[in-house]
């Protein structure tokens, strides 16, 4: 499995760093017979390795002696370790070796994304480490007392900051105060709010009617034509439904984003098209494939730009309404992280054939109602859509202070002051 994971990230251009062996194992591999021990570790099934990690040193010894009976140098290496030392050696995987982790982090390049693959034993250091039933395991009182003693903790000191550590507390505190994580101040940045100008409802010549879906597209087109600070901060994105969710005029005026200039081949060859798909670093629309989970990941990242980078963006994502369910996990975590974005979802009409029923959005209003951090609207008229959008552009920028520990009771669940994201259906 790890080879497949590594191959996937390598194919995508990531640096892949695998942490499989700790320092104890690496040292053992350099001894006579060490290569054979390494081969055994590499070829041992995960289930066997886990069971032996649970059973301990004597079980490791018995298994290794049986499997490596034809490797006398390796058997001598094993005999130089008592049961406790042998168990420590065989469970010294890279993901549990702090020195190995630090070396890997220091060696990682900083100019490309990095995937760390760390081998670990589930429940490492606990009495039931490696056991297949340990996911919800609870230690007995006796096991907890033994665990406390093993870690050098006196009874009643379990929650003390530096309990069980050998270095003096003042030295540890001084070190922590100087590490980059703490010395750089707050990691949560902020950005100025962008002025929101009035959003006018588009008018139809001759007094005709206009759907809210088309009205949204016209409002976005009006914003694209303007030179407002708000329009300059809007970033739109869509999972392969840009035109059918009425973002076409916006994209024609504001362009698609790409790291390098890309010409519109259809335009270059004189082929008729209502869309101008020219790409470049100045583009304000990010086109995605049919992957709604990626849409919500992007909305989450762009919706935290003010907090992460000190630059405010106003992300707007469009998709077909029923397919919100494809990205629910990412949507939930985006709201949980307090990302700010506007989600515009298009319900299908009533003219679909029976086989198109999967495009009908019946349950999505429940998602909008239930999801904390997401204000949900279902505008029926274009004039109220304009009012809601003007309000939404302000709402996604609000950053009311959280109630502190000494600030009295919290203000409740209403997010009017604190702000949040917006879902338009």
GROMACS .gro file of C-alpha atoms in nm:
model
  425
    1UNK     CA    1   0.000   0.000   0.000
    2UNK     CA    2   0.274   0.247   0.095
    3UNK     CA    3   0.447   0.186  -0.239
    4UNK     CA    4   0.124   0.278  -0.419
    5UNK     CA    5   0.084   0.592  -0.207
    6UNK     CA    6   0.445   0.690  -0.274
    7UNK     CA    7   0.402   0.625  -0.646
    8UNK     CA    8   0.088   0.839  -0.660
    9UNK     CA    9   0.253   1.143  -0.499
   10UNK     CA   10   0.573   1.095  -0.697
   11UNK     CA   11   0.372   1.096  -1.021
   12UNK     CA   12   0.214   1.427  -0.917
   13UNK     CA   13   0.558   1.583  -0.869
   14UNK     CA   14   0.576   1.568  -0.491
   15UNK     CA   15   0.889   1.484  -0.294
   16UNK     CA   16   0.824   1.155  -0.112
   17UNK     CA   17   1.015   1.087   0.211
   18UNK     CA   18   0.961   0.746   0.373
   19UNK     CA   19   1.034   0.701   0.744
   20UNK     CA   20   1.042   0.327   0.797
   21UNK     CA   21   1.340   0.257   1.024
   22UNK     CA   22   1.444   0.428   1.347
   23UNK     CA   23   1.804   0.481   1.459
   24UNK     CA   24   1.819   0.156   1.658
   25UNK     CA   25   1.718  -0.044   1.352
   26UNK     CA   26   1.957   0.142   1.123
   27UNK     CA   27   2.245   0.069   1.360
   28UNK     CA   28   2.148  -0.300   1.374
   29UNK     CA   29   2.140  -0.320   0.993
   30UNK     CA   30   2.506  -0.214   0.984
   31UNK     CA   31   2.611  -0.507   1.204
   32UNK     CA   32   2.695  -0.853   1.067
   33UNK     CA   33   2.365  -1.021   0.983
   34UNK     CA   34   2.182  -0.689   0.979
   35UNK     CA   35   2.081  -0.702   0.613
   36UNK     CA   36   1.899  -1.029   0.668
   37UNK     CA   37   1.713  -0.876   0.963
   38UNK     CA   38   1.614  -0.584   0.742
   39UNK     CA   39   1.484  -0.823   0.476
   40UNK     CA   40   1.274  -0.998   0.740
   41UNK     CA   41   1.125  -0.667   0.855
   42UNK     CA   42   1.049  -0.563   0.496
   43UNK     CA   43   0.873  -0.890   0.415
   44UNK     CA   44   0.686  -0.953   0.741
   45UNK     CA   45   0.306  -0.921   0.706
   46UNK     CA   46   0.159  -0.626   0.894
   47UNK     CA   47  -0.067  -0.854   1.096
   48UNK     CA   48   0.227  -1.066   1.216
   49UNK     CA   49   0.435  -0.759   1.298
   50UNK     CA   50   0.146  -0.612   1.498
   51UNK     CA   51   0.085  -0.935   1.690
   52UNK     CA   52   0.453  -0.964   1.784
   53UNK     CA   53   0.461  -0.599   1.892
   54UNK     CA   54   0.177  -0.681   2.131
   55UNK     CA   55   0.334  -1.005   2.260
   56UNK     CA   56   0.675  -0.858   2.336
   57UNK     CA   57   1.042  -0.959   2.336
   58UNK     CA   58   1.009  -1.334   2.393
   59UNK     CA   59   0.765  -1.366   2.102
   60UNK     CA   60   0.996  -1.162   1.878
   61UNK     CA   61   1.284  -1.391   1.969
   62UNK     CA   62   1.094  -1.711   1.902
   63UNK     CA   63   0.963  -1.592   1.564
   64UNK     CA   64   1.299  -1.457   1.446
   65UNK     CA   65   1.490  -1.767   1.554
   66UNK     CA   66   1.246  -1.986   1.364
   67UNK     CA   67   1.242  -1.775   1.048
   68UNK     CA   68   1.617  -1.700   1.041
   69UNK     CA   69   1.753  -2.038   1.144
   70UNK     CA   70   1.972  -2.040   0.831
   71UNK     CA   71   2.129  -1.701   0.913
   72UNK     CA   72   2.382  -1.756   1.197
   73UNK     CA   73   2.514  -1.398   1.193
   74UNK     CA   74   2.162  -1.264   1.232
   75UNK     CA   75   2.091  -1.505   1.517
   76UNK     CA   76   2.404  -1.379   1.695
   77UNK     CA   77   2.280  -1.023   1.650
   78UNK     CA   78   1.949  -1.120   1.808
   79UNK     CA   79   2.121  -1.297   2.099
   80UNK     CA   80   2.310  -0.979   2.186
   81UNK     CA   81   1.974  -0.827   2.289
   82UNK     CA   82   1.773  -0.930   2.593
   83UNK     CA   83   1.396  -0.952   2.554
   84UNK     CA   84   1.335  -0.588   2.647
   85UNK     CA   85   1.607  -0.459   2.415
   86UNK     CA   86   1.490  -0.684   2.131
   87UNK     CA   87   1.133  -0.556   2.163
   88UNK     CA   88   1.264  -0.198   2.163
   89UNK     CA   89   1.470  -0.270   1.849
   90UNK     CA   90   1.190  -0.434   1.654
   91UNK     CA   91   0.936  -0.161   1.737
   92UNK     CA   92   1.179   0.124   1.662
   93UNK     CA   93   1.000   0.228   1.343
   94UNK     CA   94   1.072   0.563   1.180
   95UNK     CA   95   0.743   0.722   1.278
   96UNK     CA   96   0.825   0.673   1.648
   97UNK     CA   97   1.188   0.788   1.632
   98UNK     CA   98   1.201   1.159   1.714
   99UNK     CA   99   1.556   1.200   1.584
  100UNK     CA  100   1.463   1.035   1.253
  101UNK     CA  101   1.159   1.261   1.222
  102UNK     CA  102   1.364   1.574   1.286
  103UNK     CA  103   1.625   1.468   1.031
  104UNK     CA  104   1.354   1.409   0.771
  105UNK     CA  105   1.187   1.744   0.835
  106UNK     CA  106   1.521   1.928   0.816
  107UNK     CA  107   1.614   1.753   0.491
  108UNK     CA  108   1.280   1.814   0.320
  109UNK     CA  109   1.293   2.063   0.030
  110UNK     CA  110   1.106   2.389   0.077
  111UNK     CA  111   1.037   2.460  -0.290
  112UNK     CA  112   0.794   2.174  -0.362
  113UNK     CA  113   0.523   1.984  -0.175
  114UNK     CA  114   0.638   1.693   0.041
  115UNK     CA  115   0.463   1.368   0.133
  116UNK     CA  116   0.595   1.200   0.450
  117UNK     CA  117   0.515   0.830   0.483
  118UNK     CA  118   0.581   0.726   0.843
  119UNK     CA  119   0.566   0.364   0.962
  120UNK     CA  120   0.415   0.331   1.310
  121UNK     CA  121   0.264   0.076   1.548
  122UNK     CA  122  -0.085   0.162   1.664
  123UNK     CA  123  -0.093   0.227   2.038
  124UNK     CA  124   0.287   0.243   2.057
  125UNK     CA  125   0.408   0.237   2.418
  126UNK     CA  126   0.075   0.122   2.561
  127UNK     CA  127   0.009  -0.226   2.705
  128UNK     CA  128  -0.205  -0.317   2.405
  129UNK     CA  129   0.022  -0.177   2.131
  130UNK     CA  130  -0.024  -0.357   1.802
  131UNK     CA  131  -0.336  -0.545   1.912
  132UNK     CA  132  -0.606  -0.543   1.647
  133UNK     CA  133  -0.873  -0.456   1.907
  134UNK     CA  134  -0.694  -0.157   2.058
  135UNK     CA  135  -0.883   0.115   1.871
  136UNK     CA  136  -1.126   0.169   2.159
  137UNK     CA  137  -0.909  -0.001   2.420
  138UNK     CA  138  -0.920   0.120   2.780
  139UNK     CA  139  -0.635   0.050   3.021
  140UNK     CA  140  -0.715  -0.104   3.357
  141UNK     CA  141  -0.624   0.086   3.672
  142UNK     CA  142  -0.322  -0.140   3.722
  143UNK     CA  143  -0.208  -0.087   3.363
  144UNK     CA  144  -0.246   0.288   3.404
  145UNK     CA  145  -0.037   0.285   3.722
  146UNK     CA  146   0.233   0.084   3.547
  147UNK     CA  147   0.221   0.321   3.250
  148UNK     CA  148   0.254   0.621   3.483
  149UNK     CA  149   0.553   0.464   3.658
  150UNK     CA  150   0.718   0.374   3.327
  151UNK     CA  151   0.701   0.739   3.225
  152UNK     CA  152   0.846   0.858   3.556
  153UNK     CA  153   0.530   1.034   3.673
  154UNK     CA  154   0.448   1.064   4.041
  155UNK     CA  155   0.085   1.016   4.139
  156UNK     CA  156  -0.101   1.345   4.112
  157UNK     CA  157   0.148   1.496   3.865
  158UNK     CA  158  -0.005   1.350   3.551
  159UNK     CA  159  -0.107   1.692   3.415
  160UNK     CA  160   0.201   1.887   3.525
  161UNK     CA  161   0.370   2.048   3.226
  162UNK     CA  162   0.717   1.893   3.260
  163UNK     CA  163   0.644   1.595   3.483
  164UNK     CA  164   0.851   1.288   3.402
  165UNK     CA  165   1.112   1.477   3.200
  166UNK     CA  166   1.476   1.465   3.309
  167UNK     CA  167   1.581   1.821   3.225
  168UNK     CA  168   1.506   2.106   3.470
  169UNK     CA  169   1.169   2.273   3.416
  170UNK     CA  170   1.316   2.624   3.383
  171UNK     CA  171   1.552   2.508   3.109
  172UNK     CA  172   1.268   2.344   2.918
  173UNK     CA  173   1.049   2.652   2.954
  174UNK     CA  174   1.327   2.880   2.828
  175UNK     CA  175   1.376   2.654   2.527
  176UNK     CA  176   1.006   2.652   2.441
  177UNK     CA  177   0.987   3.030   2.456
  178UNK     CA  178   1.265   3.059   2.198
  179UNK     CA  179   1.151   2.805   1.940
  180UNK     CA  180   1.033   2.965   1.612
  181UNK     CA  181   0.674   2.850   1.663
  182UNK     CA  182   0.644   3.066   1.976
  183UNK     CA  183   0.892   3.344   1.903
  184UNK     CA  184   0.724   3.467   1.584
  185UNK     CA  185   0.411   3.586   1.758
  186UNK     CA  186   0.063   3.503   1.639
  187UNK     CA  187   0.030   3.284   1.331
  188UNK     CA  188  -0.324   3.407   1.261
  189UNK     CA  189  -0.303   3.711   1.037
  190UNK     CA  190  -0.575   3.958   0.943
  191UNK     CA  191  -0.672   4.175   0.648
  192UNK     CA  192  -0.868   4.493   0.597
  193UNK     CA  193  -1.230   4.456   0.500
  194UNK     CA  194  -1.315   4.532   0.140
  195UNK     CA  195  -1.579   4.797   0.081
  196UNK     CA  196  -1.908   4.656  -0.047
  197UNK     CA  197  -2.091   4.877  -0.294
  198UNK     CA  198  -2.467   4.847  -0.352
  199UNK     CA  199  -2.567   4.545  -0.562
  200UNK     CA  200  -2.841   4.639  -0.805
  201UNK     CA  201  -3.093   4.386  -0.929
  202UNK     CA  202  -3.065   4.346  -1.308
  203UNK     CA  203  -3.361   4.463  -1.513
  204UNK     CA  204  -3.526   4.293  -1.809
  205UNK     CA  205  -3.624   4.496  -2.112
  206UNK     CA  206  -3.997   4.500  -2.169
  207UNK     CA  207  -4.078   4.396  -1.814
  208UNK     CA  208  -4.014   4.026  -1.869
  209UNK     CA  209  -3.931   3.775  -1.599
  210UNK     CA  210  -3.587   3.660  -1.491
  211UNK     CA  211  -3.486   3.349  -1.297
  212UNK     CA  212  -3.265   3.385  -0.992
  213UNK     CA  213  -3.007   3.168  -1.167
  214UNK     CA  214  -2.977   3.403  -1.463
  215UNK     CA  215  -3.001   3.698  -1.227
  216UNK     CA  216  -2.694   3.569  -1.042
  217UNK     CA  217  -2.500   3.555  -1.368
  218UNK     CA  218  -2.599   3.911  -1.458
  219UNK     CA  219  -2.502   4.041  -1.114
  220UNK     CA  220  -2.162   3.874  -1.152
  221UNK     CA  221  -2.128   4.024  -1.499
  222UNK     CA  222  -2.202   4.372  -1.360
  223UNK     CA  223  -1.936   4.317  -1.093
  224UNK     CA  224  -1.688   4.202  -1.358
  225UNK     CA  225  -1.746   4.522  -1.557
  226UNK     CA  226  -1.685   4.741  -1.254
  227UNK     CA  227  -1.350   4.859  -1.124
  228UNK     CA  228  -1.451   4.812  -0.763
  229UNK     CA  229  -1.216   4.684  -0.495
  230UNK     CA  230  -1.469   4.409  -0.424
  231UNK     CA  231  -1.458   4.276  -0.781
  232UNK     CA  232  -1.078   4.268  -0.769
  233UNK     CA  233  -1.091   4.038  -0.464
  234UNK     CA  234  -1.349   3.791  -0.595
  235UNK     CA  235  -1.219   3.449  -0.699
  236UNK     CA  236  -1.469   3.214  -0.861
  237UNK     CA  237  -1.439   2.841  -0.911
  238UNK     CA  238  -1.657   2.559  -1.040
  239UNK     CA  239  -1.627   2.181  -1.094
  240UNK     CA  240  -1.674   2.173  -1.472
  241UNK     CA  241  -2.010   2.358  -1.467
  242UNK     CA  242  -1.890   2.716  -1.507
  243UNK     CA  243  -2.110   2.810  -1.803
  244UNK     CA  244  -2.421   2.620  -1.696
  245UNK     CA  245  -2.412   2.793  -1.356
  246UNK     CA  246  -2.403   3.132  -1.532
  247UNK     CA  247  -2.043   3.229  -1.460
  248UNK     CA  248  -1.961   3.256  -1.832
  249UNK     CA  249  -1.987   3.638  -1.856
  250UNK     CA  250  -1.774   3.681  -1.543
  251UNK     CA  251  -1.503   3.455  -1.687
  252UNK     CA  252  -1.512   3.633  -2.024
  253UNK     CA  253  -1.432   3.960  -1.851
  254UNK     CA  254  -1.203   3.842  -1.572
  255UNK     CA  255  -1.027   3.543  -1.729
  256UNK     CA  256  -0.918   3.203  -1.605
  257UNK     CA  257  -0.629   3.163  -1.367
  258UNK     CA  258  -0.314   2.980  -1.473
  259UNK     CA  259   0.047   3.017  -1.363
  260UNK     CA  260   0.147   3.088  -1.724
  261UNK     CA  261  -0.027   3.261  -2.013
  262UNK     CA  262  -0.238   3.020  -2.220
  263UNK     CA  263  -0.406   3.139  -2.540
  264UNK     CA  264  -0.762   3.050  -2.637
  265UNK     CA  265  -0.696   2.816  -2.931
  266UNK     CA  266  -1.053   2.844  -3.059
  267UNK     CA  267  -1.020   3.222  -3.066
  268UNK     CA  268  -0.677   3.199  -3.230
  269UNK     CA  269  -0.819   2.979  -3.507
  270UNK     CA  270  -1.123   3.199  -3.564
  271UNK     CA  271  -1.374   2.943  -3.439
  272UNK     CA  272  -1.703   3.085  -3.313
  273UNK     CA  273  -1.760   3.057  -2.939
  274UNK     CA  274  -1.943   3.264  -2.680
  275UNK     CA  275  -1.666   3.192  -2.429
  276UNK     CA  276  -1.318   3.346  -2.414
  277UNK     CA  277  -1.103   3.092  -2.231
  278UNK     CA  278  -0.779   3.284  -2.202
  279UNK     CA  279  -0.570   3.189  -1.901
  280UNK     CA  280  -0.301   3.371  -1.708
  281UNK     CA  281  -0.175   3.479  -1.365
  282UNK     CA  282  -0.427   3.766  -1.356
  283UNK     CA  283  -0.731   3.541  -1.410
  284UNK     CA  284  -0.994   3.533  -1.138
  285UNK     CA  285  -1.166   3.202  -1.215
  286UNK     CA  286  -1.022   2.859  -1.131
  287UNK     CA  287  -1.168   2.582  -1.343
  288UNK     CA  288  -1.189   2.238  -1.177
  289UNK     CA  289  -1.275   1.896  -1.308
  290UNK     CA  290  -1.583   1.708  -1.191
  291UNK     CA  291  -1.467   1.672  -0.831
  292UNK     CA  292  -1.687   1.853  -0.582
  293UNK     CA  293  -1.462   1.757  -0.292
  294UNK     CA  294  -1.184   1.957  -0.456
  295UNK     CA  295  -1.423   2.250  -0.490
  296UNK     CA  296  -1.476   2.266  -0.114
  297UNK     CA  297  -1.106   2.218  -0.043
  298UNK     CA  298  -1.032   2.516  -0.267
  299UNK     CA  299  -1.309   2.726  -0.112
  300UNK     CA  300  -1.171   2.643   0.232
  301UNK     CA  301  -0.817   2.744   0.138
  302UNK     CA  302  -0.915   3.062  -0.044
  303UNK     CA  303  -1.164   3.143   0.230
  304UNK     CA  304  -0.884   3.144   0.488
  305UNK     CA  305  -0.646   3.364   0.288
  306UNK     CA  306  -0.699   3.662   0.518
  307UNK     CA  307  -0.604   3.451   0.819
  308UNK     CA  308  -0.315   3.261   0.659
  309UNK     CA  309  -0.158   3.524   0.434
  310UNK     CA  310  -0.301   3.860   0.539
  311UNK     CA  311  -0.475   3.909   0.203
  312UNK     CA  312  -0.852   3.895   0.174
  313UNK     CA  313  -1.024   3.704  -0.104
  314UNK     CA  314  -1.397   3.662  -0.163
  315UNK     CA  315  -1.431   3.306  -0.299
  316UNK     CA  316  -1.749   3.213  -0.486
  317UNK     CA  317  -1.806   2.851  -0.585
  318UNK     CA  318  -2.082   2.725  -0.813
  319UNK     CA  319  -2.205   2.370  -0.866
  320UNK     CA  320  -2.518   2.165  -0.927
  321UNK     CA  321  -2.705   2.160  -0.597
  322UNK     CA  322  -2.746   1.781  -0.545
  323UNK     CA  323  -2.372   1.730  -0.577
  324UNK     CA  324  -2.299   1.921  -0.258
  325UNK     CA  325  -2.330   1.577  -0.101
  326UNK     CA  326  -2.019   1.462  -0.287
  327UNK     CA  327  -1.806   1.706  -0.090
  328UNK     CA  328  -1.980   1.715   0.248
  329UNK     CA  329  -1.674   1.622   0.453
  330UNK     CA  330  -1.466   1.900   0.301
  331UNK     CA  331  -1.757   2.145   0.336
  332UNK     CA  332  -1.799   2.057   0.702
  333UNK     CA  333  -1.431   2.109   0.778
  334UNK     CA  334  -1.421   2.431   0.577
  335UNK     CA  335  -1.694   2.574   0.799
  336UNK     CA  336  -1.531   2.423   1.110
  337UNK     CA  337  -1.211   2.614   1.026
  338UNK     CA  338  -1.422   2.930   0.979
  339UNK     CA  339  -1.331   2.965   0.612
  340UNK     CA  340  -1.533   3.236   0.435
  341UNK     CA  341  -1.692   3.176   0.096
  342UNK     CA  342  -2.017   3.201  -0.098
  343UNK     CA  343  -2.159   2.877  -0.235
  344UNK     CA  344  -2.408   2.915  -0.521
  345UNK     CA  345  -2.589   2.592  -0.601
  346UNK     CA  346  -2.814   2.527  -0.901
  347UNK     CA  347  -3.113   2.293  -0.851
  348UNK     CA  348  -3.218   2.101  -1.160
  349UNK     CA  349  -3.551   2.175  -1.319
  350UNK     CA  350  -3.858   1.953  -1.319
  351UNK     CA  351  -3.820   1.843  -1.682
  352UNK     CA  352  -3.558   1.574  -1.620
  353UNK     CA  353  -3.635   1.223  -1.737
  354UNK     CA  354  -3.673   0.954  -1.467
  355UNK     CA  355  -3.312   0.844  -1.512
  356UNK     CA  356  -3.203   1.198  -1.427
  357UNK     CA  357  -3.353   1.185  -1.081
  358UNK     CA  358  -3.009   1.188  -0.920
  359UNK     CA  359  -2.983   1.552  -1.028
  360UNK     CA  360  -3.284   1.658  -0.823
  361UNK     CA  361  -3.193   1.839  -0.502
  362UNK     CA  362  -3.441   1.734  -0.238
  363UNK     CA  363  -3.237   1.697   0.081
  364UNK     CA  364  -2.979   1.972   0.033
  365UNK     CA  365  -3.187   2.240   0.216
  366UNK     CA  366  -3.141   2.027   0.529
  367UNK     CA  367  -2.764   2.056   0.484
  368UNK     CA  368  -2.785   2.433   0.467
  369UNK     CA  369  -3.003   2.448   0.777
  370UNK     CA  370  -2.792   2.208   0.983
  371UNK     CA  371  -2.437   2.317   0.894
  372UNK     CA  372  -2.297   2.560   1.151
  373UNK     CA  373  -2.107   2.848   0.999
  374UNK     CA  374  -2.313   2.841   0.680
  375UNK     CA  375  -2.601   3.088   0.637
  376UNK     CA  376  -2.849   2.933   0.392
  377UNK     CA  377  -3.088   3.115   0.159
  378UNK     CA  378  -3.328   3.010  -0.116
  379UNK     CA  379  -3.418   3.336  -0.293
  380UNK     CA  380  -3.728   3.324  -0.509
  381UNK     CA  381  -3.691   3.664  -0.677
  382UNK     CA  382  -3.396   3.841  -0.835
  383UNK     CA  383  -3.442   4.160  -0.635
  384UNK     CA  384  -3.410   3.970  -0.307
  385UNK     CA  385  -3.111   3.782  -0.452
  386UNK     CA  386  -2.938   4.118  -0.505
  387UNK     CA  387  -3.007   4.217  -0.144
  388UNK     CA  388  -2.878   3.882  -0.016
  389UNK     CA  389  -2.561   3.899  -0.224
  390UNK     CA  390  -2.483   4.251  -0.104
  391UNK     CA  391  -2.534   4.130   0.253
  392UNK     CA  392  -2.326   3.816   0.187
  393UNK     CA  393  -2.026   4.013   0.059
  394UNK     CA  394  -2.022   4.193   0.395
  395UNK     CA  395  -2.109   3.889   0.608
  396UNK     CA  396  -1.817   3.676   0.486
  397UNK     CA  397  -1.580   3.952   0.600
  398UNK     CA  398  -1.710   3.993   0.955
  399UNK     CA  399  -1.469   3.892   1.230
  400UNK     CA  400  -1.643   3.956   1.561
  401UNK     CA  401  -1.435   3.859   1.863
  402UNK     CA  402  -1.501   3.527   2.033
  403UNK     CA  403  -1.616   3.552   2.395
  404UNK     CA  404  -1.313   3.499   2.618
  405UNK     CA  405  -1.293   3.301   2.939
  406UNK     CA  406  -1.364   3.611   3.149
  407UNK     CA  407  -1.606   3.781   2.913
  408UNK     CA  408  -1.920   3.640   3.067
  409UNK     CA  409  -2.165   3.406   2.892
  410UNK     CA  410  -2.119   3.351   2.517
  411UNK     CA  411  -2.351   3.545   2.286
  412UNK     CA  412  -2.523   3.228   2.167
  413UNK     CA  413  -2.533   3.048   1.833
  414UNK     CA  414  -2.620   3.350   1.621
  415UNK     CA  415  -2.324   3.451   1.405
  416UNK     CA  416  -2.444   3.798   1.307
  417UNK     CA  417  -2.135   3.970   1.449
  418UNK     CA  418  -1.882   3.694   1.389
  419UNK     CA  419  -1.981   3.622   1.030
  420UNK     CA  420  -1.947   3.302   0.831
  421UNK     CA  421  -2.002   3.153   0.488
  422UNK     CA  422  -2.317   3.173   0.275
  423UNK     CA  423  -2.509   2.910   0.074
  424UNK     CA  424  -2.744   3.029  -0.200
  425UNK     CA  425  -2.974   2.766  -0.347
   0.00000   0.00000   0.00000
